[in-house]
Amino acid sequence: KIGPETKVSIPDGFPDKIRAVKVDGTASFEVAGGLPLPFRVVAKRVHFIATGTKFTVSAFPNDSGVGVQVREGTVIVKGIDKPATVSAGQALLVEHEVARQPTEDELAQDFGWVDGRVAVQHKQLRTVVEALTRWFNYDVKVTDLPLLDREASFSVPLDSSRLAISQVESSANVKFAYEGDTKVFRDAKPADAKANPKAKKK
């Protein structure tokens, strides 16, 4: 199962001579067991080696690291400072050859799509806009560049692009609009100012 903006490279000789693929992006695998060669996924020079198991790898080019989440069986992770074994129900994030446990937000962002949900929590608007394009094919421009530094979030089912837009609007205090055929986020207008409490009554 392959996510958007993802490339899976299969070498010559697969699967008899070599049972490995390279992933740029995110993909989920269900691996048959009982074969003479283990199955290997290579992403950003990190190797994920499995026998019969279900697991997901996330390694988009702009991400700082590469992550793996195991649903069944075990996955051995190599190409890091200390090789690690990830068991069913566990996940691992590798950054600069150092492995650590991902946060709940990172789990949702990297692996939620497998269960039909996508989330980006407490990230700059520039990152959230990239996610909207990736997951919903929703190219939204931000012409007021300082807005890109605002914190934004969304967590929605994969078929709910409008709900994602609504959550970004409320979390980043922006407003979605069209300028001609172009989708844009603008700074939301402040609420109407309340009457000055110091104003003299007539």
Short mmCIF file of C-alpha atoms in Angstrom, two decimals:
data_model
loop_
_atom_site.label_atom_id
_atom_site.label_comp_id
_atom_site.label_asym_id
_atom_site.label_seq_id
_atom_site.Cartn_x
_atom_site.Cartn_y
_atom_site.Cartn_z
CA LYS A 1 0.00 0.00 0.00
CA ILE A 2 1.64 3.21 -1.19
CA GLY A 3 1.01 6.75 0.02
CA PRO A 4 0.98 9.89 -2.14
CA GLU A 5 4.20 11.44 -3.50
CA THR A 6 5.86 8.05 -3.02
CA LYS A 7 8.29 6.13 -5.19
CA VAL A 8 9.08 2.45 -4.61
CA SER A 9 12.12 1.18 -6.55
CA ILE A 10 12.39 -2.56 -7.23
CA PRO A 11 15.84 -3.82 -8.33
CA ASP A 12 16.63 -6.35 -11.02
CA GLY A 13 16.69 -9.86 -9.63
CA PHE A 14 13.76 -9.30 -7.26
CA PRO A 15 12.68 -11.52 -5.52
CA ASP A 16 14.90 -14.50 -6.30
CA LYS A 17 18.35 -12.94 -6.03
CA ILE A 18 17.53 -9.91 -3.93
CA ARG A 19 14.40 -9.30 -1.88
CA ALA A 20 14.64 -5.59 -1.23
CA VAL A 21 12.98 -2.34 -2.30
CA LYS A 22 13.80 1.33 -1.85
CA VAL A 23 11.16 3.75 -0.61
CA ASP A 24 11.03 7.52 -1.06
CA GLY A 25 7.83 8.59 0.68
CA THR A 26 5.62 6.22 2.67
CA ALA A 27 4.48 2.65 2.09
CA SER A 28 2.94 -0.18 4.07
CA PHE A 29 4.00 -3.79 3.55
CA GLU A 30 2.51 -7.18 4.36
CA VAL A 31 5.40 -9.61 4.04
CA ALA A 32 5.07 -13.31 3.36
CA GLY A 33 7.09 -15.53 5.68
CA GLY A 34 8.84 -18.82 5.10
CA LEU A 35 11.01 -17.63 2.21
CA PRO A 36 14.78 -18.12 2.05
CA LEU A 37 15.58 -14.40 1.80
CA PRO A 38 14.36 -11.83 4.31
CA PHE A 39 12.47 -8.82 2.97
CA ARG A 40 14.31 -5.51 3.21
CA VAL A 41 13.20 -1.91 2.78
CA VAL A 42 15.85 0.78 2.33
CA ALA A 43 14.91 4.39 3.07
CA LYS A 44 17.42 7.22 3.54
CA ARG A 45 20.23 4.66 3.96
CA VAL A 46 18.40 2.97 6.83
CA HIS A 47 17.58 -0.72 6.36
CA PHE A 48 14.38 -2.31 7.68
CA ILE A 49 14.62 -6.11 7.59
CA ALA A 50 11.59 -8.32 8.14
CA THR A 51 10.38 -11.86 7.75
CA GLY A 52 6.62 -12.48 7.91
CA THR A 53 5.27 -9.20 9.24
CA LYS A 54 3.20 -6.08 8.61
CA PHE A 55 4.93 -2.71 8.86
CA THR A 56 4.93 0.83 7.49
CA VAL A 57 7.90 3.02 6.57
CA SER A 58 7.73 6.80 6.30
CA ALA A 59 10.62 8.68 4.68
CA PHE A 60 9.63 11.72 2.65
CA PRO A 61 12.58 13.68 1.21
CA ASN A 62 11.89 16.81 3.29
CA ASP A 63 11.45 14.90 6.56
CA SER A 64 14.29 15.12 9.05
CA GLY A 65 14.32 11.38 9.58
CA VAL A 66 12.74 8.05 8.71
CA GLY A 67 10.18 6.14 10.74
CA VAL A 68 8.84 2.61 11.00
CA GLN A 69 5.73 1.26 12.68
CA VAL A 70 5.25 -2.49 13.09
CA ARG A 71 1.75 -4.03 13.16
CA GLU A 72 2.72 -7.71 13.23
CA GLY A 73 5.98 -9.62 13.70
CA THR A 74 9.30 -7.83 14.10
CA VAL A 75 11.53 -5.57 12.03
CA ILE A 76 15.30 -5.23 12.49
CA VAL A 77 16.60 -1.71 11.87
CA LYS A 78 20.18 -1.32 10.63
CA GLY A 79 22.24 1.58 9.33
CA ILE A 80 21.94 3.40 12.65
CA ASP A 81 24.33 3.85 15.56
CA LYS A 82 22.93 0.79 17.33
CA PRO A 83 20.86 -1.79 15.40
CA ALA A 84 17.38 -2.14 16.90
CA THR A 85 14.51 -4.61 16.83
CA VAL A 86 10.99 -3.19 16.61
CA SER A 87 8.18 -5.51 17.67
CA ALA A 88 4.46 -5.53 16.97
CA GLY A 89 2.74 -2.44 18.38
CA GLN A 90 5.97 -0.44 18.45
CA ALA A 91 7.45 2.33 16.31
CA LEU A 92 10.86 3.92 15.86
CA LEU A 93 12.06 7.21 14.42
CA VAL A 94 15.64 7.55 13.12
CA GLU A 95 17.27 10.97 12.80
CA HIS A 96 20.96 11.37 11.96
CA GLU A 97 21.53 7.65 12.59
CA VAL A 98 20.10 7.92 16.12
CA ALA A 99 16.88 6.06 16.97
CA ARG A 100 14.19 7.20 19.39
CA GLN A 101 10.54 6.66 20.17
CA PRO A 102 8.24 8.93 18.15
CA THR A 103 5.78 11.22 19.90
CA GLU A 104 2.03 10.73 19.57
CA ASP A 105 1.91 13.62 17.08
CA GLU A 106 4.68 12.05 15.01
CA LEU A 107 2.90 8.69 15.03
CA ALA A 108 -0.29 10.30 13.77
CA GLN A 109 1.52 12.31 11.11
CA ASP A 110 3.68 9.47 9.75
CA PHE A 111 1.41 6.44 10.05
CA GLY A 112 -2.21 7.54 10.53
CA TRP A 113 -2.87 7.29 6.78
CA VAL A 114 -2.73 3.49 6.98
CA ASP A 115 -5.96 3.63 9.02
CA GLY A 116 -7.53 6.26 6.78
CA ARG A 117 -6.63 9.33 8.80
CA VAL A 118 -4.10 12.12 8.38
CA ALA A 119 -2.91 14.53 11.05
CA VAL A 120 -0.36 17.31 11.31
CA GLN A 121 -0.22 18.79 14.79
CA HIS A 122 1.40 21.99 16.05
CA LYS A 123 3.55 22.65 12.97
CA GLN A 124 4.30 25.82 11.07
CA LEU A 125 1.69 26.69 8.47
CA ARG A 126 4.27 26.08 5.72
CA THR A 127 4.47 22.41 6.77
CA VAL A 128 0.70 22.10 7.07
CA VAL A 129 0.18 23.53 3.58
CA GLU A 130 2.61 20.92 2.21
CA ALA A 131 0.53 18.21 3.91
CA LEU A 132 -2.69 19.56 2.39
CA THR A 133 -1.13 19.31 -1.06
CA ARG A 134 0.25 15.83 -0.39
CA TRP A 135 -2.83 14.19 1.08
CA PHE A 136 -5.70 16.07 -0.55
CA ASN A 137 -4.13 17.40 -3.76
CA TYR A 138 -5.14 20.79 -2.38
CA ASP A 139 -2.64 23.42 -3.49
CA VAL A 140 -3.18 26.45 -1.26
CA LYS A 141 -0.99 29.54 -1.64
CA VAL A 142 0.10 31.83 1.19
CA THR A 143 1.10 35.18 -0.27
CA ASP A 144 1.52 36.91 3.10
CA LEU A 145 4.82 35.18 3.96
CA PRO A 146 4.86 35.91 7.73
CA LEU A 147 1.74 33.74 8.02
CA LEU A 148 3.85 30.71 7.13
CA ASP A 149 5.47 30.83 10.57
CA ARG A 150 2.16 30.54 12.43
CA GLU A 151 1.36 27.30 14.21
CA ALA A 152 -1.39 25.24 12.61
CA SER A 153 -2.94 21.79 13.00
CA PHE A 154 -5.46 19.41 11.51
CA SER A 155 -6.55 15.82 12.19
CA VAL A 156 -9.17 14.42 9.84
CA PRO A 157 -10.23 11.37 7.80
CA LEU A 158 -8.55 11.13 4.41
CA ASP A 159 -11.79 12.01 2.63
CA SER A 160 -12.38 15.23 4.59
CA SER A 161 -10.41 17.99 2.88
CA ARG A 162 -12.95 20.66 3.81
CA LEU A 163 -12.73 19.71 7.49
CA ALA A 164 -8.94 19.94 7.24
CA ILE A 165 -9.22 23.44 5.78
CA SER A 166 -11.61 24.46 8.55
CA GLN A 167 -9.25 23.20 11.27
CA VAL A 168 -6.31 25.04 9.71
CA GLU A 169 -8.38 28.24 9.61
CA SER A 170 -9.23 28.05 13.32
CA SER A 171 -5.80 26.88 14.52
CA ALA A 172 -3.75 29.44 12.57
CA ASN A 173 -6.28 32.30 12.56
CA VAL A 174 -6.35 32.36 8.76
CA LYS A 175 -9.16 32.44 6.22
CA PHE A 176 -9.43 30.22 3.15
CA ALA A 177 -10.50 32.02 -0.02
CA TYR A 178 -10.25 32.03 -3.79
CA GLU A 179 -8.39 34.66 -5.75
CA GLY A 180 -9.58 33.87 -9.26
CA ASP A 181 -8.88 30.15 -9.60
CA THR A 182 -6.15 30.19 -6.94
CA LYS A 183 -6.79 28.86 -3.43
CA VAL A 184 -5.20 31.03 -0.74
CA PHE A 185 -4.93 31.44 3.01
CA ARG A 186 -5.18 35.04 4.19
CA ASP A 187 -4.90 36.52 7.64
CA ALA A 188 -8.30 36.25 9.30
CA LYS A 189 -9.94 39.55 10.05
CA PRO A 190 -9.99 40.33 13.75
CA ALA A 191 -13.34 40.19 15.47
CA ASP A 192 -15.24 43.43 15.61
CA ALA A 193 -13.73 45.57 18.33
CA LYS A 194 -15.82 45.84 21.41
CA ALA A 195 -17.03 49.24 22.49
CA ASN A 196 -14.47 51.14 24.45
CA PRO A 197 -15.43 50.61 28.08
CA LYS A 198 -13.91 54.00 28.92
CA ALA A 199 -16.10 55.82 26.41
CA LYS A 200 -18.40 58.33 28.03
CA LYS A 201 -22.06 57.54 27.98
CA LYS A 202 -24.35 60.18 26.58
#
